[in-house]
PDB file of C-alpha atoms in Angstrom:
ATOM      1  CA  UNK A   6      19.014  35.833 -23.760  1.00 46.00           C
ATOM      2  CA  UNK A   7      19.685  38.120 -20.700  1.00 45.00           C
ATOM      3  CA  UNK A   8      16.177  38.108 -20.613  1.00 46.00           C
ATOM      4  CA  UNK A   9      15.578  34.527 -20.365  1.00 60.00           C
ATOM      5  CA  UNK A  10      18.445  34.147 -17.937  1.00 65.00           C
ATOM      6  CA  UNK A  11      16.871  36.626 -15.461  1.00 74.00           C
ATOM      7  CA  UNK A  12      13.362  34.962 -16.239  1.00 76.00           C
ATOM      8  CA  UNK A  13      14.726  31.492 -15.522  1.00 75.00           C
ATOM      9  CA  UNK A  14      16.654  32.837 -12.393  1.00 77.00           C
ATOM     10  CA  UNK A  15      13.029  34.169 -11.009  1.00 82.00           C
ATOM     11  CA  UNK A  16      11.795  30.654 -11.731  1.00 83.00           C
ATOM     12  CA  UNK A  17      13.737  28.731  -9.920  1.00 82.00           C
ATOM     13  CA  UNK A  18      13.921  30.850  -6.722  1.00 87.00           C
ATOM     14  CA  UNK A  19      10.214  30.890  -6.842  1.00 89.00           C
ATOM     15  CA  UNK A  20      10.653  26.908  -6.837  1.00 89.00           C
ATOM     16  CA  UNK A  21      13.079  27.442  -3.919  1.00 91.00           C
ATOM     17  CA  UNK A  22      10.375  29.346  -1.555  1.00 93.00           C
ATOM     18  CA  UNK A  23       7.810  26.745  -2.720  1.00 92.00           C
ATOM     19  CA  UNK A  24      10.315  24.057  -1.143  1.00 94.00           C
ATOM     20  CA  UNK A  25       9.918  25.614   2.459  1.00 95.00           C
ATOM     21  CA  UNK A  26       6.066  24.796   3.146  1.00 95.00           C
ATOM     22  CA  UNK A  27       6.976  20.991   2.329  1.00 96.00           C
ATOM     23  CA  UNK A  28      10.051  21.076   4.369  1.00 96.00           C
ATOM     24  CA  UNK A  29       8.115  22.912   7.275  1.00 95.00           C
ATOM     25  CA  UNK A  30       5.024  20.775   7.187  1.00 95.00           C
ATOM     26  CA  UNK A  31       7.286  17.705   7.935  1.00 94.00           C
ATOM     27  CA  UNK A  32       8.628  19.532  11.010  1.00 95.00           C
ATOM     28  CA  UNK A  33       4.872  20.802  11.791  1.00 94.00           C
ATOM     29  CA  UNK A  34       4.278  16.825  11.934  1.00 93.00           C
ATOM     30  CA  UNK A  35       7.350  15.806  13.715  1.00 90.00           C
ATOM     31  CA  UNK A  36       6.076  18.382  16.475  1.00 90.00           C
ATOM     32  CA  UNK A  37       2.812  16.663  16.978  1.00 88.00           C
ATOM     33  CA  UNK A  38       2.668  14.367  19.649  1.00 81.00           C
ATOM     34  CA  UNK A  39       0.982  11.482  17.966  1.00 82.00           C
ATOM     35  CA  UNK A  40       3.199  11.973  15.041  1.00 84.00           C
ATOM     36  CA  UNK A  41       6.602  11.931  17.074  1.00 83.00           C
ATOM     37  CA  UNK A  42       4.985   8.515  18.316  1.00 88.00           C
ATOM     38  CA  UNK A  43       4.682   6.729  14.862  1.00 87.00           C
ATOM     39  CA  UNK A  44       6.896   8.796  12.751  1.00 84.00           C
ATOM     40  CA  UNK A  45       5.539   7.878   9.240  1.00 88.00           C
ATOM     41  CA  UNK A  46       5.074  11.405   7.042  1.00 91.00           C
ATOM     42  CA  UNK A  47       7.308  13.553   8.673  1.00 92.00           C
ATOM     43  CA  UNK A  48      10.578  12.540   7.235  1.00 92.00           C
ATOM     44  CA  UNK A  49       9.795  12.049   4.130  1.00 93.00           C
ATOM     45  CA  UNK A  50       8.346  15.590   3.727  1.00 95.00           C
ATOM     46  CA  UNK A  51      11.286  16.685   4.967  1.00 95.00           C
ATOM     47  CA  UNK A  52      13.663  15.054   2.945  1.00 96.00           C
ATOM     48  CA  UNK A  53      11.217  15.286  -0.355  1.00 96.00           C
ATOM     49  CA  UNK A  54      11.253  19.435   0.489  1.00 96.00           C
ATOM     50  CA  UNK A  55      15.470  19.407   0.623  1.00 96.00           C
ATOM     51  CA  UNK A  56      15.813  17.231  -2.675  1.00 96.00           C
ATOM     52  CA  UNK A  57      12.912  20.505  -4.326  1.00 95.00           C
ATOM     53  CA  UNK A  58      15.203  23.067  -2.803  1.00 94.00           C
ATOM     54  CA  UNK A  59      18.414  21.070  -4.002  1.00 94.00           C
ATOM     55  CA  UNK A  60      16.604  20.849  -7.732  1.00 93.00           C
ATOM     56  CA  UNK A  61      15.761  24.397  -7.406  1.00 91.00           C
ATOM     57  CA  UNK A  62      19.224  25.674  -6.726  1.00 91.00           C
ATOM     58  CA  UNK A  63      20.994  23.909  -9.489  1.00 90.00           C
ATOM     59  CA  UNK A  64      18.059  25.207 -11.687  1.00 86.00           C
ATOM     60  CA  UNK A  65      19.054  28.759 -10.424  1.00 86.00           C
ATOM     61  CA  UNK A  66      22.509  28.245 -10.842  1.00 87.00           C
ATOM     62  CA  UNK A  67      22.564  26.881 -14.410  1.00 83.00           C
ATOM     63  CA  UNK A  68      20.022  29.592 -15.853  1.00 78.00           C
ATOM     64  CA  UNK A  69      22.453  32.476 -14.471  1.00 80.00           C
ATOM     65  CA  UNK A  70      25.755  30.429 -15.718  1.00 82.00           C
ATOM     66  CA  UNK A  71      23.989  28.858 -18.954  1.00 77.00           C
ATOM     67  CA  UNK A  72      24.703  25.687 -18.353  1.00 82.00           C
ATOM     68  CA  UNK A  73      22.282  24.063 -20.559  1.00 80.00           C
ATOM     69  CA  UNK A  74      22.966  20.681 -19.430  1.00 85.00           C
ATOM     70  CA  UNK A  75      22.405  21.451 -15.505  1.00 86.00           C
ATOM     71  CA  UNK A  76      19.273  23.445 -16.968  1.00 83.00           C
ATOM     72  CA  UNK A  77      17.872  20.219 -18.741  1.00 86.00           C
ATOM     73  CA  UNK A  78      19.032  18.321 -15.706  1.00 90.00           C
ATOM     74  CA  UNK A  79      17.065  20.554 -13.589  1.00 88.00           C
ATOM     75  CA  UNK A  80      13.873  20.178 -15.938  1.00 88.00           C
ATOM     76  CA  UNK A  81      14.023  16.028 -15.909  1.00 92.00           C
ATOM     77  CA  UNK A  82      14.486  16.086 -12.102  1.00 94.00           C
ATOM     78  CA  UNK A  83      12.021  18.564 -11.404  1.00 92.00           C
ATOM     79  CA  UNK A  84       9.391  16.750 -13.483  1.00 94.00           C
ATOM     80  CA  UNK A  85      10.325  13.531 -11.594  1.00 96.00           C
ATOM     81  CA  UNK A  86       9.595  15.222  -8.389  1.00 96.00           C
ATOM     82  CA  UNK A  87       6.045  16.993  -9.510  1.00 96.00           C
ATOM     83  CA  UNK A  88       5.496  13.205 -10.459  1.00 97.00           C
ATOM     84  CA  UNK A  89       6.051  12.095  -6.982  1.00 97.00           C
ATOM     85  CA  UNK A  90       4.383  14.763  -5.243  1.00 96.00           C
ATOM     86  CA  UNK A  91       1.451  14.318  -7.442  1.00 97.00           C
ATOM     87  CA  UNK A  92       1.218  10.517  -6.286  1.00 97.00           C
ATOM     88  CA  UNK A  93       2.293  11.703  -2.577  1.00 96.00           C
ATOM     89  CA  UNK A  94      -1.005  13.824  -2.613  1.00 97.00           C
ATOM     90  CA  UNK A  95      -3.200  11.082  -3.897  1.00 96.00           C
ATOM     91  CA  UNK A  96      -1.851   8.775  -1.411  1.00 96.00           C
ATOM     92  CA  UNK A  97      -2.966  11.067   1.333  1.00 96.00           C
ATOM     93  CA  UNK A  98      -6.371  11.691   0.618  1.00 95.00           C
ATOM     94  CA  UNK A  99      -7.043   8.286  -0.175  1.00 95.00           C
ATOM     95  CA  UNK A 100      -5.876   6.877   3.124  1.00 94.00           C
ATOM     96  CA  UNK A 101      -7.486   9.652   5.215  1.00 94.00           C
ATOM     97  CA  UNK A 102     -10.856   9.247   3.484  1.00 93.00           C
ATOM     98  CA  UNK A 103     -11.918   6.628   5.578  1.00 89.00           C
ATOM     99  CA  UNK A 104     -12.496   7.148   9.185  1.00 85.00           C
ATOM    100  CA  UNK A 105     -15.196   9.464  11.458  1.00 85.00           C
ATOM    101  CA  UNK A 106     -16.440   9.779  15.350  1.00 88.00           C
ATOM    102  CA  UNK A 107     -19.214   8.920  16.601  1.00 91.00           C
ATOM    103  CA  UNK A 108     -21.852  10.363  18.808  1.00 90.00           C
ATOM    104  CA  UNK A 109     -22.464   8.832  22.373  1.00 88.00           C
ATOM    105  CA  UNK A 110     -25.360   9.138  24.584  1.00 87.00           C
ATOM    106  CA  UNK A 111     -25.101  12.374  26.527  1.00 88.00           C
ATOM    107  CA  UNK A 112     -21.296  13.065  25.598  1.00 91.00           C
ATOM    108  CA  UNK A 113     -19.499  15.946  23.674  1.00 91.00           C
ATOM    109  CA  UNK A 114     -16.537  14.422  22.400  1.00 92.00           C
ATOM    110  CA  UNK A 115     -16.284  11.466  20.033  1.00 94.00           C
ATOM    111  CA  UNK A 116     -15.720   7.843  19.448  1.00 94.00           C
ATOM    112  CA  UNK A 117     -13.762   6.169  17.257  1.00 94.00           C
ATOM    113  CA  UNK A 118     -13.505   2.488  15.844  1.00 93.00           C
ATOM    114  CA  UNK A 119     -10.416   1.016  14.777  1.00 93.00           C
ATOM    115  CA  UNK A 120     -11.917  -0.901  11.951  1.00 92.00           C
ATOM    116  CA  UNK A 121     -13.349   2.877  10.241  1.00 93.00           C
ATOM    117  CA  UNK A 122     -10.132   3.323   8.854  1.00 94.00           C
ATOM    118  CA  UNK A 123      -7.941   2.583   6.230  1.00 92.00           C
ATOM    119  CA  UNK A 124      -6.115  -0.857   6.098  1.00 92.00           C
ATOM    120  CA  UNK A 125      -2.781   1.272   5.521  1.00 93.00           C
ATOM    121  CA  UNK A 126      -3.317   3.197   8.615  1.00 93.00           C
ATOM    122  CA  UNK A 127      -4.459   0.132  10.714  1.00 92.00           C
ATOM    123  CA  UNK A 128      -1.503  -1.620   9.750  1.00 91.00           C
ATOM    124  CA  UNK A 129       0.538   0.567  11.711  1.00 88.00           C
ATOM    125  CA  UNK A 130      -0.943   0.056  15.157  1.00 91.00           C
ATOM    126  CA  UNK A 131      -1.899  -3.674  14.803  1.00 86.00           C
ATOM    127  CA  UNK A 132       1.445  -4.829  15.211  1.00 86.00           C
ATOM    128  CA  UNK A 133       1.951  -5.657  18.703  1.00 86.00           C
ATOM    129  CA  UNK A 134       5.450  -4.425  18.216  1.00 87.00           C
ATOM    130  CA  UNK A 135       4.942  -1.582  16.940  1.00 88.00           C
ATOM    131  CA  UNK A 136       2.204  -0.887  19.170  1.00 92.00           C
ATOM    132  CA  UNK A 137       4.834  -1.487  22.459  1.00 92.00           C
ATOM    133  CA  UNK A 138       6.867   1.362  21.275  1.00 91.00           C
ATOM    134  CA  UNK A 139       3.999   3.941  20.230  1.00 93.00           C
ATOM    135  CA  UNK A 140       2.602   3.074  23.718  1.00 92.00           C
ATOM    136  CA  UNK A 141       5.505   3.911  25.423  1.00 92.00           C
ATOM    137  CA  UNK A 142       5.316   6.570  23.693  1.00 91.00           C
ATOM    138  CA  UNK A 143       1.969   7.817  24.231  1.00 92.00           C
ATOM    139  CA  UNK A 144       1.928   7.122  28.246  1.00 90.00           C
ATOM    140  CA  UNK A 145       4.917   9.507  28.737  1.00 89.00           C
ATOM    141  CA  UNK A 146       3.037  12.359  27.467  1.00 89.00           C
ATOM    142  CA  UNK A 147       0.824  14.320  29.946  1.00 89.00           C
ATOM    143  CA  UNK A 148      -2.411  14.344  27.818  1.00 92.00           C
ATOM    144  CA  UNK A 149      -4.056  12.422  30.111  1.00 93.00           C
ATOM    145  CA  UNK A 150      -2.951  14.082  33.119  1.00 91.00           C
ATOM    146  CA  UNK A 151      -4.402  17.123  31.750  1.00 92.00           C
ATOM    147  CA  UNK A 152      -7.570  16.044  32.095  1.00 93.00           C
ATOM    148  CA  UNK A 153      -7.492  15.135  35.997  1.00 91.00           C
ATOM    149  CA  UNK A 154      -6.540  19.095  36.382  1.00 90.00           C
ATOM    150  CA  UNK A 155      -9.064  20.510  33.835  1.00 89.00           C
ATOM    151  CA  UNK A 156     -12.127  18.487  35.136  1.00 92.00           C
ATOM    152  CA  UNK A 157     -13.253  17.344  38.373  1.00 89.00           C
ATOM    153  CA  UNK A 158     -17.224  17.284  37.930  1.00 92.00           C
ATOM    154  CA  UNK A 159     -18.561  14.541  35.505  1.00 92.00           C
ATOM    155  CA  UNK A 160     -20.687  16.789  33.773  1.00 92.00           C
ATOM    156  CA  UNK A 161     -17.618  19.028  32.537  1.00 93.00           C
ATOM    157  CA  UNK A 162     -15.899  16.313  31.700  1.00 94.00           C
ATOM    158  CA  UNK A 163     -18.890  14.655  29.437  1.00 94.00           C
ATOM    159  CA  UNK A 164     -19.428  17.830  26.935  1.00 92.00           C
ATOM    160  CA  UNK A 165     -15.812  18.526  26.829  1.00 91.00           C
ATOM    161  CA  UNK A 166     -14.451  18.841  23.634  1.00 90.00           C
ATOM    162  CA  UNK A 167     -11.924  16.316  24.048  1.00 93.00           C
ATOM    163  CA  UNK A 168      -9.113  15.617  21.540  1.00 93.00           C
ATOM    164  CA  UNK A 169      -9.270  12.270  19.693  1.00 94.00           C
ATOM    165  CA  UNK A 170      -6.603  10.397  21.816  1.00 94.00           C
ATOM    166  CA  UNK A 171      -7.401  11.811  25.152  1.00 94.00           C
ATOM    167  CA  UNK A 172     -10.853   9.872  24.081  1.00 94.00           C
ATOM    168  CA  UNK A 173      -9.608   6.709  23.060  1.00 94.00           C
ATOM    169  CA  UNK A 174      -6.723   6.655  25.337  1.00 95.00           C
ATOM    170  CA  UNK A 175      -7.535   8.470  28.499  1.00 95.00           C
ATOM    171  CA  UNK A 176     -11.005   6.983  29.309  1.00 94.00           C
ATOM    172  CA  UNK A 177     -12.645   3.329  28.709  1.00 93.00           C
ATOM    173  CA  UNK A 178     -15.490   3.709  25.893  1.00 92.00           C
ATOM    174  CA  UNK A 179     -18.875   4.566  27.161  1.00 91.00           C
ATOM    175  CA  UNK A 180     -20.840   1.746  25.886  1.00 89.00           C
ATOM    176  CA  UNK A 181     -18.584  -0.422  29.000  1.00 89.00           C
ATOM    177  CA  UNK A 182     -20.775   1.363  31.615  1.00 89.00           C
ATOM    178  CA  UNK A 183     -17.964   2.277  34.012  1.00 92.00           C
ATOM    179  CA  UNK A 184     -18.459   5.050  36.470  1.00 92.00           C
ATOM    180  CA  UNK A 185     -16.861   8.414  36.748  1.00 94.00           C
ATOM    181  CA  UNK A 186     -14.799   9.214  39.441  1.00 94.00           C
ATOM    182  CA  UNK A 187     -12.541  11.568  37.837  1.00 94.00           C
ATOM    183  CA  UNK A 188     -11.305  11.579  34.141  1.00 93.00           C
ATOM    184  CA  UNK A 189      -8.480   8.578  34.277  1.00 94.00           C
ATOM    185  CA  UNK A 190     -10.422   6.859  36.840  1.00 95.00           C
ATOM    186  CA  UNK A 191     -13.870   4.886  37.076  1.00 94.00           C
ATOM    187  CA  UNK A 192     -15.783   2.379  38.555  1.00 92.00           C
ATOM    188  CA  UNK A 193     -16.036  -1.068  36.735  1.00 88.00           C
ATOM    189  CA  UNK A 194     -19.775  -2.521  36.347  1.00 85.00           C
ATOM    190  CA  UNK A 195     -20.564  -5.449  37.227  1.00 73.00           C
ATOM    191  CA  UNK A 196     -20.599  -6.728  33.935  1.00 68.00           C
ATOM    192  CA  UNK A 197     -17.937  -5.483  31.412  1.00 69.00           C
ATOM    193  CA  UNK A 198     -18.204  -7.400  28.585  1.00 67.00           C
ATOM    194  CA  UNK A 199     -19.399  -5.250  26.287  1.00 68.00           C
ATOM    195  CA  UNK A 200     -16.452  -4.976  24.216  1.00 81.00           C
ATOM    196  CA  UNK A 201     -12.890  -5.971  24.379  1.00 88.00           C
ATOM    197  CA  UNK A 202     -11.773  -2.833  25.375  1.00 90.00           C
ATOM    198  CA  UNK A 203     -14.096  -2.818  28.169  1.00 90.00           C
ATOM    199  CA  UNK A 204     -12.130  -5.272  30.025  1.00 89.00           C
ATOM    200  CA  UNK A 205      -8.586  -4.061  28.606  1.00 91.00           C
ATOM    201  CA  UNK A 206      -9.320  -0.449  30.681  1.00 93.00           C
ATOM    202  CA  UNK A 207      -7.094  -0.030  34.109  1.00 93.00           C
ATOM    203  CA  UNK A 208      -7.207   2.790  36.607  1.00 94.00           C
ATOM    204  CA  UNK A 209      -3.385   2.340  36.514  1.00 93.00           C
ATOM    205  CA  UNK A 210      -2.066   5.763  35.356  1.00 91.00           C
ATOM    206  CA  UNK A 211       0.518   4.017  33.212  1.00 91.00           C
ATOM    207  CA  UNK A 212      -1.917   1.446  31.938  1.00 92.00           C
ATOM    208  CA  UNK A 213      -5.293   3.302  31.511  1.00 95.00           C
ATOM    209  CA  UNK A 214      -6.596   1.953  27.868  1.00 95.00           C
ATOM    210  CA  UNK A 215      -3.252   2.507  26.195  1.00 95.00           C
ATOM    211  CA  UNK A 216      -3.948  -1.196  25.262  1.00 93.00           C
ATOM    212  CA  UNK A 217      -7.604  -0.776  23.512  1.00 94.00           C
ATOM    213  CA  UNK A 218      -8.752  -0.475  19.804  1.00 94.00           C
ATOM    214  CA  UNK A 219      -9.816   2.493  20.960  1.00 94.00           C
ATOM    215  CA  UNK A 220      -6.707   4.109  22.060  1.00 95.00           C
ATOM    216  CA  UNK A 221      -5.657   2.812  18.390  1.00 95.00           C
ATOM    217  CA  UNK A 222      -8.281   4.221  16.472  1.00 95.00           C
ATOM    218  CA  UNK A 223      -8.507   8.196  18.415  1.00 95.00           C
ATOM    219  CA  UNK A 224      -4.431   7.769  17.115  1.00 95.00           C
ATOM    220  CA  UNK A 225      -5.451   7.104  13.825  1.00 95.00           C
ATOM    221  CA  UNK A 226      -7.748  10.158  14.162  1.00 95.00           C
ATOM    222  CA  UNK A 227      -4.838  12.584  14.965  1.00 94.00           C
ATOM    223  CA  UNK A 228      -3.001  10.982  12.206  1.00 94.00           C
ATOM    224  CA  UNK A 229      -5.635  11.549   9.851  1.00 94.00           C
ATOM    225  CA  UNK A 230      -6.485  14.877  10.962  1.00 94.00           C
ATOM    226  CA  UNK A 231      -3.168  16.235  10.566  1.00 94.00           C
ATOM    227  CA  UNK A 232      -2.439  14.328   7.438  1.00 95.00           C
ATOM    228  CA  UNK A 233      -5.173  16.051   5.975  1.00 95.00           C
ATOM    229  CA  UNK A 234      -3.428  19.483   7.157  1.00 95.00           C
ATOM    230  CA  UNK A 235      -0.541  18.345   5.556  1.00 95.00           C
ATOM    231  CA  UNK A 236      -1.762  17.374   2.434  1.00 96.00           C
ATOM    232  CA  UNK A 237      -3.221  20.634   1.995  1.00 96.00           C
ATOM    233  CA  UNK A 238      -0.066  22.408   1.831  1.00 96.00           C
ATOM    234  CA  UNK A 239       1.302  19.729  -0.073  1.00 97.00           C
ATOM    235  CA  UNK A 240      -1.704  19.940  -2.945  1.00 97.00           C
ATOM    236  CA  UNK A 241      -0.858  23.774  -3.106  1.00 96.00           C
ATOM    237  CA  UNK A 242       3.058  23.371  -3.321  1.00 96.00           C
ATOM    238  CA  UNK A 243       2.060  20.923  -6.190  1.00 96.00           C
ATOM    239  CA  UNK A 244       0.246  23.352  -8.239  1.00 96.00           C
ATOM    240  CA  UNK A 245       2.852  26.520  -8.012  1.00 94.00           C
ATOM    241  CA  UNK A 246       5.578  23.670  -8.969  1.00 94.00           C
ATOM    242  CA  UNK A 247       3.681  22.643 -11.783  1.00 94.00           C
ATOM    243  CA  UNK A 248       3.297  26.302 -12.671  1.00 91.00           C
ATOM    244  CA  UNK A 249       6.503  26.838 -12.348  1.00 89.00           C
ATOM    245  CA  UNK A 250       8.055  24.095 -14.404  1.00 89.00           C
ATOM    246  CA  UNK A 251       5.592  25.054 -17.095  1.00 89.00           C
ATOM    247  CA  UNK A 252       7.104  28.627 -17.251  1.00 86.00           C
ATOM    248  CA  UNK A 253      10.419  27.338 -16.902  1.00 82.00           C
ATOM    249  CA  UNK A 254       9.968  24.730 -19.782  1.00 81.00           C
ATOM    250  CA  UNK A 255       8.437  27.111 -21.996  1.00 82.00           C
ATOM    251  CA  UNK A 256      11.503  29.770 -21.603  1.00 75.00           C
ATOM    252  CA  UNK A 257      14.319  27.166 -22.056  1.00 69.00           C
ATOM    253  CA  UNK A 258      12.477  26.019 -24.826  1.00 69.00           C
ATOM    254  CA  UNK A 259      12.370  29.956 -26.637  1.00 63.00           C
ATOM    255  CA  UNK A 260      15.683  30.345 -25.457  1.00 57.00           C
ATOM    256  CA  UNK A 261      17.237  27.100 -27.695  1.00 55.00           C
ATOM    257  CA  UNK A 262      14.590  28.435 -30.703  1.00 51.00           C
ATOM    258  CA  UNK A 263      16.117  31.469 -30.250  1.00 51.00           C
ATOM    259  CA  UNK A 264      19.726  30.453 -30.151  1.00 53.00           C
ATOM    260  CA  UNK A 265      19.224  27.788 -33.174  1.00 45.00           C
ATOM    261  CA  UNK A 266      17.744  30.762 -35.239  1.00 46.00           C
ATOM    262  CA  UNK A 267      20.824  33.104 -34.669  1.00 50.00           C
ATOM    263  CA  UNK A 268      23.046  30.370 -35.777  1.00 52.00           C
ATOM    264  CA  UNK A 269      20.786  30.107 -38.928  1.00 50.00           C
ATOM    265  CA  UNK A 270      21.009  33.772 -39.177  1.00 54.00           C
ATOM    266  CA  UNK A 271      24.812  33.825 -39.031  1.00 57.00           C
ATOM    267  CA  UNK A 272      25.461  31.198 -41.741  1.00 55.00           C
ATOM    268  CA  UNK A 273      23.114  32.270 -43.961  1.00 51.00           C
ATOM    269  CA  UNK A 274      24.526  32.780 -47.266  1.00 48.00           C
ATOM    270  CA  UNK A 275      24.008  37.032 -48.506  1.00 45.00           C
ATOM    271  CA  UNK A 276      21.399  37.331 -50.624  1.00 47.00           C
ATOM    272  CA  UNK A 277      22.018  38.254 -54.580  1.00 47.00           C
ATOM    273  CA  UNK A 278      22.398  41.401 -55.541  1.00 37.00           C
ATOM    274  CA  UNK A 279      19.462  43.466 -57.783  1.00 38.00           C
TER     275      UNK A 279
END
């Protein structure tokens, strides 16, 4: 039993340090730019990672007090949440599968297209709504800024690696034919109608193509990108929890064998003597 008490106790602190990557991968998102701007994963990592260390600690607590109904507690709750983060996982992947750049004529950096990505993901820039407030969002950063001091020639600026929303944000979209003055401001053609988001583009600072598909989509990029990240840690959290509950199940179940044998043991009539 002392055994089992000390093995149960290692258990469930493992299952506490297992809690910190998910906690810290929601703050890791909530420290992102783009993230801060939509808010979608980070706080539920966050909470999901306190409610594991919460689980945890009553786990720990009942296996060095024997409290077999807080352990059994612990074991039902625990498998609720590898159950969630399981489906958490899934849900990642499958709405980061969709979605990829694509190659322009004579530039470095990527494209992106709004309508590459997963309907979930879409869904939360195609309000116009929602959009207002991550825009707001987006145009008080400095990312485009950055660019006016990093680049001056149009040739640097074409096969810079550019981040996703400095792409879709920052500059109109190549195929509009505008002309390069510096990286937030350009010439318009004389005819603009290739896309949409040709004519949405506006040298104003605080305008720029905050309004295009594009801007949308090199968002959805970040997201995606970082999801992935995420997901990651969370797929690997997943497995040590399952490992852990598995050990822990396995130990609480000896431990009742165990106890219901002694009991057999003690009121077990002596045997006849020969």
């Amino acid at each position: 039993m002392a055994l089992n008490k000390t093995v149960m106790g290692a258990i469930n602190f493992i299952a506490m340090v297992v809690s910190i990557p998910i906690i810290g991968a929601g703050i890791w998102l909530a420290t992102q730019q783009d993230n801060a701007c939509v808010q979608i994963l980070q706080w539920p990592l966050i909470i999901f990672g306190v409610v594991v260390l919460l689980v945890a600690v009553a786990g720990f607590i009942g296996a060095f007090l024997r409290i077999n109904w807080l352990l059994i507690a612990y074991l039902v709750a625990m498998l609720i949440l590898i159950v969630l983060l399981g489906c958490l996982v899934g849900f990642i992947y499958m709405v980061t599968i969709r979605g990829s750049g694509h190659l322009e004529p004579n530039r470095s950096y990527l494209e992106y297209h709004l309508e590459d990505f997963s309907g979930f993901l879409r869904h939360r820039v195609q309000s116009s709504f929602k959009w207002d407030l991550i825009r707001s969002c987006l145009s008080s950063s400095s990312m485009c800024a950055e660019l006016n001091q990093s680049f001056r020639l149009a040739q640097d600026f074409f096969t810079a690696p550019i981040s996703p929303l400095q792409s879709g944000c920052c500059k109109p979209p190549t195929l509009c034919g505008y002309t390069f003055v510096n990286p937030t401001y350009w010439i318009m053609p004389i005819n603009n109608a290739a896309d949409m988001d040709c004519l949405k583009w506006n040298n104003d600072q605080t305008q720029l193509c905050y309004g295009c598909d594009s801007c949308k989509a090199g968002l959805l990029e970040s997201l995606k990108n970082q999801w992935r990240k995420a997901d990651i840690i969370l797929l690997l959290s997943l497995i040590a929890l399952v490992s852990v509950y598995l050990i822990a199940a396995c130990v609480f179940r000896n431990a009742k064998t165990q106890k219901l044998f002694d009991k057999y043991k003690q009121g077990q009539p002596p045997q006849p003597y020969i």
